[in-house]
Amino acid sequence: MVMDHRIRHGWTPDGGAAASVPPSAVNWLRERIGTLTPSAAVPPGSAIAVPPSALGEAASGDLAGAVGAAHVLEDPRERLGRAGGLSYLDLLRRRSGKATVPDAVVLPADSGEVQRVLEVCVAHDIAVVPFGGGTSVVGGVAALRGPKHAVIALDLARLDRLVSIDPVSRIAVLGAGVRGPDAERLLGEHGFTLGHVPQSFERATIGGFAATRSAGQASSGYGRFEDMVTGVRLATPRGQWRLGVAPASAAGPDLRALAVGSEGTLGVLTEVALRVRPVPESRRYEGFFVDGWDRGTELVRTLAQSGLLADVTRLSDPGETEVSLALNGGLKTRLLRRYLSARHLSEPCMLILGWEGLSRHRKETLAVLRKSGAVRIGRSLGESWRHGRFAGPRQRDTLMDLGVCVETLETAARWSGLTRLREAIRAALTGALGTPVIMCHISHAYETGASLYFTVLAARDGADPVRQWQRAKHAASAAIAGADRPLGTISHHHAVGVDHAPYLEGEIGRVGVEVLRAAKAAVDPTGIMNPGKLLG
Amino acid sequence: MVMDHRIRHGWTPDGGAAASVPPSAVNWLRERIGTLTPSAAVPPGSAIAVPPSALGEAASGDLAGAVGAAHVLEDPRERLGRAGGLSYLDLLRRRSGKATVPDAVVLPADSGEVQRVLEVCVAHDIAVVPFGGGTSVVGGVAALRGPKHAVIALDLARLDRLVSIDPVSRIAVLGAGVRGPDAERLLGEHGFTLGHVPQSFERATIGGFAATRSAGQASSGYGRFEDMVTGVRLATPRGQWRLGVAPASAAGPDLRALAVGSEGTLGVLTEVALRVRPVPESRRYEGFFVDGWDRGTELVRTLAQSGLLADVTRLSDPGETEVSLALNGGLKTRLLRRYLSARHLSEPCMLILGWEGLSRHRKETLAVLRKSGAVRIGRSLGESWRHGRFAGPRQRDTLMDLGVCVETLETAARWSGLTRLREAIRAALTGALGTPVIMCHISHAYETGASLYFTVLAARDGADPVRQWQRAKHAASAAIAGADRPLGTISHHHAVGVDHAPYLEGEIGRVGVEVLRAAKAAVDPTGIMNPGKLLG
């Protein structure tokens, strides 16, 4: 199914239901971050200047030969629909009438056609940007042409099939263009699920999940997306590449790990073989409050190191707890009031635990929570969170309309360095933005450490809002990168794209960058694949 | 601690206690595989012709400058001690007075000295074979010089320290030369364990485990070695390389997966950061019998796909069950008789389950076993297996003395292809060896598939025993590699080395090989690192 792409002034598809933010929350925000200047009006698509396609007739004809003329789109509206991702900066720019637009959108039907498209692009020296859900928030699908004279968006929407399923081995092969909900529907017909539910779930694709090393909200139960990948099929300028013969191997380095996370710079993931699991019989989400960040992280660490994590485990810091209650209003606020009045917690931290049928230890987990003094609110809070779990990006749209500078960033570190890292990032954001509201949560916990996910709200700088966020993002990234050595990873699950590329060498070393460049040169000798991403 | 290396005519250190094989077992073997010609006599070390060192005075001097003259050994006996690994063919060759010997043994003290050794070797164009426990069974430490004029064994025995420990994050950094038992001792002082117990445990090293993607017997509980690796430090000809900032990351491809499994071809692993766990409070091993291979694999698959695997899970096929009882005699045989008489199982398959404190589901696991008709023998059988878990390679020495052709090989496949793969390998080995005894077990089970580990016994061909096993090994490898596409991986945990290199391209593709070559060229432009391994 080819989605009707729009110019995408927000995460919410144009015409889709906007997320509401209650007036009380808006007032609360104004009190916290200052005067807001609404800017709901967005220019119509036609207001973005779309230059004529630089593809040229010969290349256009060869592409049509590869995929059929109906699947080579040079219409400005289609090209605008693949003009970059969905970061705050992407949206800001498009709202102000600016977009870097590919010269054509090419929609191959299968792995073979993807391969032929690459051959045409090598022959005509055209840059290729693989395009799945287009949800990158780090510039990963920016239509950059690098030194090439033209760039296409290689839209994988037609690779939307369940290619095969091996129910005995519990492995399903999905086309790279299958979106999250469609994957669940296709697998559900066979009684299986992936269980991969990142916030981008509704729009993002299997290929994108793999290319960016996505992590879903239920990663404690189902694993990160890379943990599910048993095999990959890529089209590269040097030919087809298949990996993943066995459940485990010692046949040299695990090259799947090179394909996964390559962000379209080595080739195009066309099919992904994935470990699937039976659809759970029941789900149970519960909400708790813990007193203070230190006690909360200690609790999550204890669970992670005891094998007692719920399948979804998410701890909000005091700031996020406060804001999420204020922004959502209603039930949650009343619950918090009840809770606060009864318990006198000085710095309540919301903890959401979800059991999806993987962890068998709910009772033991609850016992650890009781021992730590966590206050159990119950299923209402848990289900309320689950209900709104994909709402964040839509709320960002609404907040942007209201004049808020609103974006997220994320990292991960060892347990022993987590608090220091959180404080360093908070200081950096505060230094750059004045009086922002900074929310933080642990969304993914491991035996050796955890991720930190930040949401930042500030009054938008009307004069230069792009620069405002660039400054803040740079400050946060510099804090993560550290003075001598990294305090955390530059990305736990958003990937590198354009935005994080300057920080990659600090994390993987000069030798690491040289190895990546060499691998790229081996499979993409003329450098057509996703220029400017990952390696900058 | 520098081990006193010997010529190594067997796995058992010269002078060590040989494993006994009871006379009844020898008689049984003769009945099964035919006349045996004992050849216990091995030539003394001096009988192996050791050519003069080709190192040259200048290189020798520079190496002495890097690590101290006392740590550059050109003595023939020391060089013989690092002349290759411990495969059946390695032992056969050394027993017949042949060995490929390095020109010197160099023993650096730390990462910095390893780096300096590489610099000297680049400058003098000398090949480097990283040498840990020397237990490779695939030629991984063969002293090949490739096109270089000299080759050194870079022995990591002095990198034997616990470099650091972060008990909060449960991460320990160990020197590459730390041997299995020493790792447990060093970590045990802090209350931690790795839980990594491959059959090579007593001799092999941390660096070797990582370089070869080792899998221990308790992999269901503790994971494969690569699952434990949170970071690595390598010395490469292009400089130091450190990886592993966070517990999880999306900062591009996980390059740790390129370092792990690189088998010394990219550089020398000098330190490995590892996730550790508390020493378990108790261990429990139990033995069972299941009727038939199909029912047994179905049972293990059910356990693996239900999250109910014991930390050690090992299913022997009927052939291995028969032989292991016959070879071990005594208690086990009596148990089997009791069992057989009572239950009338037509094809008993021994199943060993071990709980090391990781799986919390022993009772649920036992319930599944009961339902499948498995017969529980109890702890005696389980403990008996545990007691002898590292004995296999020593028994091989004794069997070799008796004139047996005895070697192991291993692979892994999806559940849906496991039986076909086992049959293909059995047919290949039978075709090559006449009437061998073929034993097989599942040693490592995963949600999507399992490993198969074969032990082969045949009457040794007195005329050309090397060729005899090469033929059998090639037949088995060809069966694994399949006609069109691989039925399994060419190695689940023995790695590639020299022996499996011809089959690598069939598994990772032409593109995969090109990527590995490119990565190697980037970090080792003059090709000094472990020539002839992995990429052939």
CSV table of C-alpha atoms in Angstrom, one decimal, chain A residues 166 168-171 212-213 224 226 230 238-243 245-255 257-258 260-263 275 277 301 305-306 308 360-361 364 412-416 446-450 486 488-496 504 507-508 510-512 514-516 518-519 522-523 534, chain B residues 166 168-171 212-213 224 226 230 238-243 245-255 257-258 260-263 275 277 301 305-306 308 360-361 364 412-416 446-450 486 488-496 504 507-508 510-512 514-516 518-519 522-523 534:
chain,number,residue,atom,x,y,z
A,166,ASP,CA,8.7,-20.5,9.4
A,168,VAL,CA,8.6,-24.0,13.7
A,169,SER,CA,11.6,-21.8,13.9
A,170,ARG,CA,9.5,-18.7,14.7
A,171,ILE,CA,11.2,-16.7,12.0
A,212,THR,CA,18.6,2.6,12.7
A,213,ARG,CA,18.8,0.0,15.5
A,224,ARG,CA,15.8,-4.2,20.8
A,226,GLU,CA,18.5,-5.7,16.4
A,230,THR,CA,18.0,-13.2,12.4
A,238,ARG,CA,28.1,-4.2,-5.5
A,239,GLY,CA,25.2,-6.7,-5.6
A,240,GLN,CA,22.8,-8.5,-3.4
A,241,TRP,CA,23.9,-9.4,0.1
A,242,ARG,CA,22.2,-12.0,2.3
A,243,LEU,CA,23.2,-12.7,5.9
A,245,VAL,CA,22.1,-18.7,8.1
A,246,ALA,CA,21.8,-19.9,11.7
A,247,PRO,CA,20.4,-18.8,15.1
A,248,ALA,CA,24.0,-18.3,16.2
A,249,SER,CA,27.4,-18.6,14.6
A,250,ALA,CA,31.1,-18.2,15.0
A,251,ALA,CA,31.8,-17.9,11.3
A,252,GLY,CA,33.7,-14.7,11.7
A,253,PRO,CA,32.3,-11.4,12.8
A,254,ASP,CA,28.6,-11.1,12.8
A,255,LEU,CA,28.1,-8.9,9.7
A,257,ALA,CA,25.6,-6.0,13.0
A,258,LEU,CA,27.2,-4.1,10.2
A,260,VAL,CA,21.9,-3.2,11.0
A,261,GLY,CA,22.5,0.4,11.9
A,262,SER,CA,24.1,1.2,8.6
A,263,GLU,CA,21.4,3.8,7.9
A,275,ARG,CA,12.4,-13.8,15.4
A,277,ARG,CA,6.7,-14.7,19.3
A,301,ARG,CA,18.7,-1.3,38.3
A,305,GLN,CA,20.1,-7.1,37.5
A,306,SER,CA,17.8,-9.6,39.0
A,308,LEU,CA,12.8,-9.1,37.2
A,360,ARG,CA,6.9,-14.5,34.3
A,361,HIS,CA,7.9,-12.8,37.5
A,364,GLU,CA,8.4,-11.2,42.5
A,412,ALA,CA,22.4,5.6,27.4
A,413,ALA,CA,25.1,4.9,29.9
A,414,ARG,CA,26.3,2.5,32.5
A,415,TRP,CA,24.4,2.5,35.8
A,416,SER,CA,27.4,4.0,37.6
A,446,TYR,CA,19.8,-3.4,30.8
A,447,GLU,CA,21.9,-5.3,33.3
A,448,THR,CA,24.8,-2.9,32.8
A,449,GLY,CA,23.0,0.4,32.3
A,450,ALA,CA,20.0,2.2,30.9
A,486,PRO,CA,32.0,9.9,26.2
A,488,GLY,CA,27.1,8.1,27.2
A,489,THR,CA,26.3,7.1,23.6
A,490,ILE,CA,25.3,9.8,21.2
A,491,SER,CA,22.2,7.8,20.5
A,492,HIS,CA,20.5,4.9,22.2
A,493,HIS,CA,17.8,4.5,19.5
A,494,HIS,CA,17.4,7.5,17.3
A,495,ALA,CA,20.5,6.7,15.2
A,496,VAL,CA,23.1,9.0,13.8
A,504,LEU,CA,30.5,9.5,16.0
A,507,GLU,CA,32.4,7.2,20.3
A,508,ILE,CA,33.8,4.7,17.9
A,510,ARG,CA,39.3,7.2,14.5
A,511,VAL,CA,39.9,3.5,13.7
A,512,GLY,CA,36.1,2.8,13.9
A,514,GLU,CA,38.1,4.3,9.1
A,515,VAL,CA,36.6,0.8,9.2
A,516,LEU,CA,33.1,2.1,8.4
A,518,ALA,CA,36.3,1.2,4.2
A,519,ALA,CA,33.2,-1.0,4.5
A,522,ALA,CA,33.8,-1.8,-0.6
A,523,VAL,CA,30.0,-2.0,-1.2
A,534,LEU,CA,26.3,8.4,9.5
B,166,ASP,CA,32.4,-1.6,38.2
B,168,VAL,CA,27.3,-1.1,40.3
B,169,SER,CA,27.1,-1.6,36.5
B,170,ARG,CA,28.4,-5.2,36.8
B,171,ILE,CA,31.1,-4.7,34.3
B,212,THR,CA,36.4,-16.6,18.2
B,213,ARG,CA,32.8,-16.0,19.4
B,224,ARG,CA,27.3,-16.7,24.4
B,226,GLU,CA,29.7,-12.2,22.6
B,230,THR,CA,30.2,-4.8,26.6
B,238,ARG,CA,46.6,1.6,12.7
B,239,GLY,CA,46.5,2.3,16.4
B,240,GLN,CA,44.5,1.7,19.5
B,241,TRP,CA,40.8,1.0,19.1
B,242,ARG,CA,38.3,1.2,22.0
B,243,LEU,CA,34.6,0.3,21.7
B,245,VAL,CA,30.5,3.3,25.6
B,246,ALA,CA,27.0,2.3,26.7
B,247,PRO,CA,24.9,-0.8,27.5
B,248,ALA,CA,23.1,-0.3,24.1
B,249,SER,CA,23.4,2.1,21.3
B,250,ALA,CA,22.2,3.2,17.9
B,251,ALA,CA,25.3,5.1,17.0
B,252,GLY,CA,25.8,3.3,13.8
B,253,PRO,CA,26.6,-0.3,13.3
B,254,ASP,CA,27.8,-2.2,16.5
B,255,LEU,CA,31.4,-2.4,15.6
B,257,ALA,CA,30.6,-7.3,16.5
B,258,LEU,CA,33.3,-6.7,14.0
B,260,VAL,CA,34.5,-10.0,18.3
B,261,GLY,CA,35.0,-12.9,15.9
B,262,SER,CA,37.8,-11.2,14.0
B,263,GLU,CA,40.2,-14.0,15.0
B,275,ARG,CA,29.0,-8.1,31.9
B,277,ARG,CA,26.8,-11.7,37.4
B,301,ARG,CA,12.5,-26.4,21.1
B,305,GLN,CA,10.5,-21.0,22.8
B,306,SER,CA,8.8,-20.9,26.2
B,308,LEU,CA,12.0,-22.4,30.1
B,360,ARG,CA,13.9,-19.3,37.8
B,361,HIS,CA,11.7,-21.9,36.2
B,364,GLU,CA,7.8,-25.3,35.1
B,412,ALA,CA,23.9,-24.7,14.0
B,413,ALA,CA,20.6,-24.3,12.1
B,414,ARG,CA,17.1,-23.3,12.4
B,415,TRP,CA,14.8,-25.7,14.2
B,416,SER,CA,13.0,-26.5,10.9
B,446,TYR,CA,17.9,-20.7,21.0
B,447,GLU,CA,14.3,-19.6,20.2
B,448,THR,CA,14.9,-19.9,16.5
B,449,GLY,CA,17.2,-23.0,16.3
B,450,ALA,CA,20.1,-24.9,17.9
B,486,PRO,CA,23.9,-23.3,3.5
B,488,GLY,CA,23.7,-24.5,8.7
B,489,THR,CA,26.6,-22.3,9.7
B,490,ILE,CA,30.1,-23.6,9.1
B,491,SER,CA,30.8,-23.0,12.8
B,492,HIS,CA,28.6,-22.3,15.8
B,493,HIS,CA,31.5,-21.8,18.2
B,494,HIS,CA,34.8,-23.2,16.9
B,495,ALA,CA,35.3,-20.2,14.6
B,496,VAL,CA,36.8,-20.1,11.1
B,504,LEU,CA,33.0,-18.5,4.6
B,507,GLU,CA,27.8,-18.2,4.3
B,508,ILE,CA,28.4,-14.4,4.2
B,510,ARG,CA,30.9,-12.4,-1.9
B,511,VAL,CA,29.9,-9.0,-0.6
B,512,GLY,CA,30.5,-10.1,3.0
B,514,GLU,CA,34.7,-8.0,0.4
B,515,VAL,CA,33.5,-6.0,3.4
B,516,LEU,CA,35.8,-8.1,5.7
B,518,ALA,CA,38.1,-3.9,3.3
B,519,ALA,CA,37.8,-3.6,7.0
B,522,ALA,CA,41.7,-0.3,6.7
B,523,VAL,CA,43.3,-1.4,10.1
B,534,LEU,CA,39.4,-16.2,8.5
